[in-house]
Amino acid sequence: MQLNAPLDMHLHLRDAEMLENIATGSAHTFSGAIIMPNLVPPVSTKAEVVAYKARIIKAIGNENFTPYMTLFFKPSYDKAFLESIRDEITAIKLYPAGITTNSEGGVNGFDVEELRPALEAMSDLSIPLCVHGETNGFVMDREAEFVSIYERLATAFPKLKIIMEHITTKESVEALDKYENLYATITIHHLLITLDDVAGGMLQPHLFCKPIAKRPEDKEALLKVALSAHPKVMFGSDSAPHPKHAKEACGCAAGVFTAPIALQLLAELFESNNASIEKLQAFISGNAQKIYNLIPSPKTVVLEKKPFKVPSDYNGVVPMFADIEIAYSIVEVK
Ligand SMILES: [Zn+2]
């Protein structure tokens, strides 16, 4: 099986030592990725975007990989500022305040008029808005509750491309077909696990993430649009590394680390569900190219149906399915 120019449309590469430890895990097998801006402090100026991109380029060494940079959304961004930074960024990421790792400076409330200057400028400049769509309600209901905010934004800014990041519910899947300007990324872990896998038996810290994995019917809804490569969905791993001690702790950090095994797991998932390689190719790259108007650098990843034992850690970061044998291996990247 060959995959061309895989793209990860939602990736956390972190910074400093963690960036050095995990960057090549994505850069080796993916052609490019949308890089999340939730560093401390968040990436919110041109100088910070340029400097962060340079640190990523340094960390990936000789790998042929494009970091598509994002900015941390602030309602105070005006058109002059966005014009000045347009060429450095691919999208802008909006976090509700305090909802996940390093999102304290995010948006409070979603008053359309308050957001209008920044979102209209983004719309005019064709800058997509990526959204972490969760309210601060009950943990299982946060994403479904946020759908009304997606609807409000999609209606108020009809020319703005809005990407519902890492969707986990049937409600978000349903919203896709109701609004022309709503798109979505889906992770591999939300296609494979439900809350039962996280907390149904002994607690599994390496499967704990935000948004938390949901119900079987939610997973089924996600599988339906992913396996059929619905043209408005794209793969985004939301691979979010934390050091082992921050996961295996009293007070476990949210995030699942999947980047180095994502393509192998997708190959297995699509094959076991009798979904074609063409559908997988669209989900892993083609749809994203169209939605974002990207031309990725060429890369071919050759996979074989050959058991691969997932390492117990990658430079101190424990991946999903550590020490478990999965069905596909990457045999060549060219
Ligand atoms: Zn994320």
PDB file of C-alpha atoms in Angstrom, residues 69-260:
ATOM      1  CA  MET A  69       1.949  27.618  10.867  1.00  0.00           C
ATOM      2  CA  THR A  70      -1.008  28.946  12.836  1.00  0.00           C
ATOM      3  CA  LEU A  71      -1.612  31.894  15.107  1.00  0.00           C
ATOM      4  CA  PHE A  72      -3.432  31.799  18.456  1.00  0.00           C
ATOM      5  CA  PHE A  73      -6.703  33.685  17.893  1.00  0.00           C
ATOM      6  CA  LYS A  74      -7.291  36.939  19.751  1.00  0.00           C
ATOM      7  CA  PRO A  75     -10.384  39.119  19.194  1.00  0.00           C
ATOM      8  CA  SER A  76      -8.053  42.135  19.049  1.00  0.00           C
ATOM      9  CA  TYR A  77      -6.459  41.115  15.721  1.00  0.00           C
ATOM     10  CA  ASP A  78      -7.203  43.761  13.103  1.00  0.00           C
ATOM     11  CA  LYS A  79      -6.988  43.686   9.339  1.00  0.00           C
ATOM     12  CA  ALA A  80      -3.685  45.549   9.114  1.00  0.00           C
ATOM     13  CA  PHE A  81      -2.052  43.063  11.469  1.00  0.00           C
ATOM     14  CA  LEU A  82      -3.534  40.061   9.662  1.00  0.00           C
ATOM     15  CA  GLU A  83      -2.399  41.425   6.290  1.00  0.00           C
ATOM     16  CA  SER A  84       1.104  41.816   7.668  1.00  0.00           C
ATOM     17  CA  ILE A  85       1.193  38.176   8.794  1.00  0.00           C
ATOM     18  CA  ARG A  86      -0.845  36.560   5.983  1.00  0.00           C
ATOM     19  CA  ASP A  87       2.140  35.052   4.185  1.00  0.00           C
ATOM     20  CA  GLU A  88       3.511  33.429   7.349  1.00  0.00           C
ATOM     21  CA  ILE A  89       0.418  31.522   8.401  1.00  0.00           C
ATOM     22  CA  THR A  90      -1.986  28.935   7.002  1.00  0.00           C
ATOM     23  CA  ALA A  91      -4.745  29.291   9.593  1.00  0.00           C
ATOM     24  CA  ILE A  92      -5.683  30.802  12.948  1.00  0.00           C
ATOM     25  CA  LYS A  93      -6.652  28.599  15.894  1.00  0.00           C
ATOM     26  CA  LEU A  94      -9.349  29.643  18.321  1.00  0.00           C
ATOM     27  CA  TYR A  95      -9.481  28.175  21.827  1.00  0.00           C
ATOM     28  CA  PRO A  96     -12.255  28.828  24.312  1.00  0.00           C
ATOM     29  CA  ALA A  97     -10.518  30.164  27.446  1.00  0.00           C
ATOM     30  CA  GLY A  98      -9.032  27.474  29.667  1.00  0.00           C
ATOM     31  CA  ILE A  99     -10.481  24.472  27.830  1.00  0.00           C
ATOM     32  CA  THR A 100      -7.284  22.479  27.154  1.00  0.00           C
ATOM     33  CA  THR A 101      -3.459  22.544  27.476  1.00  0.00           C
ATOM     34  CA  ASN A 102      -2.175  26.159  27.459  1.00  0.00           C
ATOM     35  CA  SER A 103      -5.453  27.766  26.379  1.00  0.00           C
ATOM     36  CA  GLU A 104      -5.839  30.229  29.255  1.00  0.00           C
ATOM     37  CA  GLY A 105      -5.658  33.263  26.932  1.00  0.00           C
ATOM     38  CA  GLY A 106      -8.507  32.029  24.708  1.00  0.00           C
ATOM     39  CA  VAL A 107     -11.940  33.448  23.929  1.00  0.00           C
ATOM     40  CA  ASN A 108     -14.593  34.003  26.627  1.00  0.00           C
ATOM     41  CA  GLY A 109     -18.193  33.954  25.452  1.00  0.00           C
ATOM     42  CA  PHE A 110     -18.834  34.017  21.715  1.00  0.00           C
ATOM     43  CA  ASP A 111     -20.373  37.388  21.034  1.00  0.00           C
ATOM     44  CA  VAL A 112     -20.520  37.718  17.256  1.00  0.00           C
ATOM     45  CA  GLU A 113     -20.184  41.512  17.320  1.00  0.00           C
ATOM     46  CA  GLU A 114     -17.118  41.339  19.536  1.00  0.00           C
ATOM     47  CA  LEU A 115     -15.518  38.812  17.183  1.00  0.00           C
ATOM     48  CA  ARG A 116     -16.694  40.495  13.974  1.00  0.00           C
ATOM     49  CA  PRO A 117     -13.694  42.741  13.174  1.00  0.00           C
ATOM     50  CA  ALA A 118     -11.167  39.908  13.450  1.00  0.00           C
ATOM     51  CA  LEU A 119     -13.314  37.240  11.772  1.00  0.00           C
ATOM     52  CA  GLU A 120     -14.384  39.509   8.921  1.00  0.00           C
ATOM     53  CA  ALA A 121     -10.774  40.417   8.263  1.00  0.00           C
ATOM     54  CA  MET A 122      -9.879  36.705   8.231  1.00  0.00           C
ATOM     55  CA  SER A 123     -12.756  36.032   5.876  1.00  0.00           C
ATOM     56  CA  ASP A 124     -11.579  38.822   3.515  1.00  0.00           C
ATOM     57  CA  LEU A 125      -8.022  37.498   3.599  1.00  0.00           C
ATOM     58  CA  SER A 126      -9.148  33.845   3.172  1.00  0.00           C
ATOM     59  CA  ILE A 127      -7.559  32.734   6.438  1.00  0.00           C
ATOM     60  CA  PRO A 128      -9.307  29.595   7.740  1.00  0.00           C
ATOM     61  CA  LEU A 129     -10.433  29.562  11.378  1.00  0.00           C
ATOM     62  CA  CYS A 130      -9.617  26.352  13.265  1.00  0.00           C
ATOM     63  CA  VAL A 131     -11.698  25.914  16.414  1.00  0.00           C
ATOM     64  CA  HIS A 132     -11.376  23.782  19.514  1.00  0.00           C
ATOM     65  CA  GLY A 133     -15.129  23.455  19.944  1.00  0.00           C
ATOM     66  CA  GLU A 134     -15.984  22.742  23.548  1.00  0.00           C
ATOM     67  CA  THR A 135     -18.017  24.703  26.103  1.00  0.00           C
ATOM     68  CA  ASN A 136     -17.157  24.520  29.798  1.00  0.00           C
ATOM     69  CA  GLY A 137     -20.223  22.338  30.456  1.00  0.00           C
ATOM     70  CA  PHE A 138     -20.372  18.689  31.553  1.00  0.00           C
ATOM     71  CA  VAL A 139     -17.382  16.912  30.017  1.00  0.00           C
ATOM     72  CA  MET A 140     -19.392  14.488  27.830  1.00  0.00           C
ATOM     73  CA  ASP A 141     -21.654  17.292  26.535  1.00  0.00           C
ATOM     74  CA  ARG A 142     -19.127  20.043  25.843  1.00  0.00           C
ATOM     75  CA  GLU A 143     -18.716  19.420  22.143  1.00  0.00           C
ATOM     76  CA  ALA A 144     -22.409  18.862  21.390  1.00  0.00           C
ATOM     77  CA  GLU A 145     -23.185  22.081  23.285  1.00  0.00           C
ATOM     78  CA  PHE A 146     -20.627  23.940  21.189  1.00  0.00           C
ATOM     79  CA  VAL A 147     -22.396  23.057  17.915  1.00  0.00           C
ATOM     80  CA  SER A 148     -24.765  26.010  18.393  1.00  0.00           C
ATOM     81  CA  ILE A 149     -21.702  28.294  18.530  1.00  0.00           C
ATOM     82  CA  TYR A 150     -20.378  26.747  15.307  1.00  0.00           C
ATOM     83  CA  GLU A 151     -23.770  27.435  13.738  1.00  0.00           C
ATOM     84  CA  ARG A 152     -23.736  31.037  14.942  1.00  0.00           C
ATOM     85  CA  LEU A 153     -20.246  31.625  13.533  1.00  0.00           C
ATOM     86  CA  ALA A 154     -20.942  29.799  10.261  1.00  0.00           C
ATOM     87  CA  THR A 155     -24.073  31.900   9.692  1.00  0.00           C
ATOM     88  CA  ALA A 156     -22.537  35.232  10.692  1.00  0.00           C
ATOM     89  CA  PHE A 157     -19.398  34.709   8.567  1.00  0.00           C
ATOM     90  CA  PRO A 158     -20.550  32.678   5.552  1.00  0.00           C
ATOM     91  CA  LYS A 159     -17.317  33.178   3.577  1.00  0.00           C
ATOM     92  CA  LEU A 160     -15.068  32.164   6.483  1.00  0.00           C
ATOM     93  CA  LYS A 161     -13.812  28.586   6.332  1.00  0.00           C
ATOM     94  CA  ILE A 162     -14.392  27.182   9.812  1.00  0.00           C
ATOM     95  CA  ILE A 163     -12.721  23.924  10.741  1.00  0.00           C
ATOM     96  CA  MET A 164     -14.250  22.018  13.627  1.00  0.00           C
ATOM     97  CA  GLU A 165     -11.105  20.480  15.063  1.00  0.00           C
ATOM     98  CA  HIS A 166     -10.860  16.891  16.297  1.00  0.00           C
ATOM     99  CA  ILE A 167     -14.618  16.236  16.242  1.00  0.00           C
ATOM    100  CA  THR A 168     -15.827  13.443  18.516  1.00  0.00           C
ATOM    101  CA  THR A 169     -19.633  13.485  18.336  1.00  0.00           C
ATOM    102  CA  LYS A 170     -22.485  12.666  15.980  1.00  0.00           C
ATOM    103  CA  GLU A 171     -23.784  16.223  16.529  1.00  0.00           C
ATOM    104  CA  SER A 172     -20.637  17.704  14.948  1.00  0.00           C
ATOM    105  CA  VAL A 173     -20.853  15.227  12.064  1.00  0.00           C
ATOM    106  CA  GLU A 174     -24.441  16.340  11.430  1.00  0.00           C
ATOM    107  CA  ALA A 175     -23.413  20.028  11.413  1.00  0.00           C
ATOM    108  CA  LEU A 176     -20.991  19.359   8.526  1.00  0.00           C
ATOM    109  CA  ASP A 177     -23.761  18.968   5.983  1.00  0.00           C
ATOM    110  CA  LYS A 178     -25.876  21.834   7.284  1.00  0.00           C
ATOM    111  CA  TYR A 179     -23.395  24.658   6.725  1.00  0.00           C
ATOM    112  CA  GLU A 180     -21.365  25.057   3.574  1.00  0.00           C
ATOM    113  CA  ASN A 181     -18.438  26.688   5.380  1.00  0.00           C
ATOM    114  CA  LEU A 182     -18.007  24.087   8.151  1.00  0.00           C
ATOM    115  CA  TYR A 183     -15.263  21.466   7.805  1.00  0.00           C
ATOM    116  CA  ALA A 184     -13.712  19.041  10.278  1.00  0.00           C
ATOM    117  CA  THR A 185     -10.606  17.163  11.293  1.00  0.00           C
ATOM    118  CA  ILE A 186     -10.815  13.704  12.857  1.00  0.00           C
ATOM    119  CA  THR A 187      -8.111  11.946  14.885  1.00  0.00           C
ATOM    120  CA  ILE A 188      -7.173   8.283  14.647  1.00  0.00           C
ATOM    121  CA  HIS A 189      -7.828   7.692  18.337  1.00  0.00           C
ATOM    122  CA  HIS A 190     -11.418   8.941  18.147  1.00  0.00           C
ATOM    123  CA  LEU A 191     -11.984   6.491  15.279  1.00  0.00           C
ATOM    124  CA  LEU A 192     -10.723   3.628  17.441  1.00  0.00           C
ATOM    125  CA  ILE A 193     -11.717   4.227  21.059  1.00  0.00           C
ATOM    126  CA  THR A 194     -14.681   5.268  23.187  1.00  0.00           C
ATOM    127  CA  LEU A 195     -14.840   6.399  26.803  1.00  0.00           C
ATOM    128  CA  ASP A 196     -14.999   2.707  27.713  1.00  0.00           C
ATOM    129  CA  ASP A 197     -11.413   2.246  26.537  1.00  0.00           C
ATOM    130  CA  VAL A 198     -10.286   5.221  28.624  1.00  0.00           C
ATOM    131  CA  ALA A 199     -12.134   4.597  31.864  1.00  0.00           C
ATOM    132  CA  GLY A 200     -14.295   1.471  31.526  1.00  0.00           C
ATOM    133  CA  GLY A 201     -11.705  -0.706  33.223  1.00  0.00           C
ATOM    134  CA  MET A 202      -8.498   0.456  34.863  1.00  0.00           C
ATOM    135  CA  LEU A 203      -7.869   4.091  33.961  1.00  0.00           C
ATOM    136  CA  GLN A 204      -5.749   4.432  30.801  1.00  0.00           C
ATOM    137  CA  PRO A 205      -3.869   7.731  31.076  1.00  0.00           C
ATOM    138  CA  HIS A 206      -2.347   7.433  27.596  1.00  0.00           C
ATOM    139  CA  LEU A 207      -5.860   7.450  26.079  1.00  0.00           C
ATOM    140  CA  PHE A 208      -6.986  10.498  28.063  1.00  0.00           C
ATOM    141  CA  CYS A 209      -7.434  13.571  25.882  1.00  0.00           C
ATOM    142  CA  LYS A 210      -9.638  16.605  25.285  1.00  0.00           C
ATOM    143  CA  PRO A 211     -12.170  16.311  23.838  1.00  0.00           C
ATOM    144  CA  ILE A 212     -12.607  13.066  25.736  1.00  0.00           C
ATOM    145  CA  ALA A 213     -13.544   9.959  23.723  1.00  0.00           C
ATOM    146  CA  LYS A 214     -17.320   9.583  23.571  1.00  0.00           C
ATOM    147  CA  ARG A 215     -20.018   6.946  22.993  1.00  0.00           C
ATOM    148  CA  PRO A 216     -20.115   4.063  20.474  1.00  0.00           C
ATOM    149  CA  GLU A 217     -22.730   5.875  18.355  1.00  0.00           C
ATOM    150  CA  ASP A 218     -20.433   8.910  18.141  1.00  0.00           C
ATOM    151  CA  LYS A 219     -17.536   6.733  17.008  1.00  0.00           C
ATOM    152  CA  GLU A 220     -19.798   5.140  14.387  1.00  0.00           C
ATOM    153  CA  ALA A 221     -20.765   8.574  13.030  1.00  0.00           C
ATOM    154  CA  LEU A 222     -17.098   9.562  12.787  1.00  0.00           C
ATOM    155  CA  LEU A 223     -16.185   6.289  11.081  1.00  0.00           C
ATOM    156  CA  LYS A 224     -18.902   6.781   8.506  1.00  0.00           C
ATOM    157  CA  VAL A 225     -17.564  10.128   7.284  1.00  0.00           C
ATOM    158  CA  ALA A 226     -13.888   9.168   7.609  1.00  0.00           C
ATOM    159  CA  LEU A 227     -14.083   5.807   5.825  1.00  0.00           C
ATOM    160  CA  SER A 228     -16.155   7.309   3.009  1.00  0.00           C
ATOM    161  CA  ALA A 229     -13.741  10.271   2.836  1.00  0.00           C
ATOM    162  CA  HIS A 230     -16.575  12.794   3.104  1.00  0.00           C
ATOM    163  CA  PRO A 231     -15.097  15.769   1.192  1.00  0.00           C
ATOM    164  CA  LYS A 232     -15.342  18.074   4.208  1.00  0.00           C
ATOM    165  CA  VAL A 233     -13.326  15.900   6.600  1.00  0.00           C
ATOM    166  CA  MET A 234      -9.570  15.577   6.887  1.00  0.00           C
ATOM    167  CA  PHE A 235      -7.188  13.624   9.041  1.00  0.00           C
ATOM    168  CA  GLY A 236      -5.759  15.620  11.937  1.00  0.00           C
ATOM    169  CA  SER A 237      -3.975  13.511  14.530  1.00  0.00           C
ATOM    170  CA  ASP A 238      -4.139  15.976  17.421  1.00  0.00           C
ATOM    171  CA  SER A 239      -1.047  14.057  18.459  1.00  0.00           C
ATOM    172  CA  ALA A 240      -0.238  15.794  21.731  1.00  0.00           C
ATOM    173  CA  PRO A 241       2.867  14.570  23.528  1.00  0.00           C
ATOM    174  CA  HIS A 242       3.476  14.956  27.238  1.00  0.00           C
ATOM    175  CA  PRO A 243       6.426  13.515  29.180  1.00  0.00           C
ATOM    176  CA  LYS A 244       5.653  10.108  30.705  1.00  0.00           C
ATOM    177  CA  HIS A 245       5.689  11.552  34.232  1.00  0.00           C
ATOM    178  CA  ALA A 246       2.969  14.072  33.299  1.00  0.00           C
ATOM    179  CA  LYS A 247       0.691  11.296  32.001  1.00  0.00           C
ATOM    180  CA  GLU A 248       1.352   8.635  34.624  1.00  0.00           C
ATOM    181  CA  ALA A 249       0.587  11.004  37.461  1.00  0.00           C
ATOM    182  CA  CYS A 250      -2.058  12.041  39.927  1.00  0.00           C
ATOM    183  CA  GLY A 251      -3.475  14.791  37.697  1.00  0.00           C
ATOM    184  CA  CYS A 252      -2.906  13.313  34.233  1.00  0.00           C
ATOM    185  CA  ALA A 253      -2.277  15.783  31.386  1.00  0.00           C
ATOM    186  CA  ALA A 254      -4.709  15.544  28.441  1.00  0.00           C
ATOM    187  CA  GLY A 255      -3.309  14.370  25.108  1.00  0.00           C
ATOM    188  CA  VAL A 256      -2.727  11.182  23.120  1.00  0.00           C
ATOM    189  CA  PHE A 257       0.565  10.728  21.264  1.00  0.00           C
ATOM    190  CA  THR A 258      -0.078   9.031  17.921  1.00  0.00           C
ATOM    191  CA  ALA A 259       2.041  10.745  15.252  1.00  0.00           C
ATOM    192  CA  PRO A 260       4.541   7.903  14.628  1.00  0.00           C
TER     193      PRO A 260
END
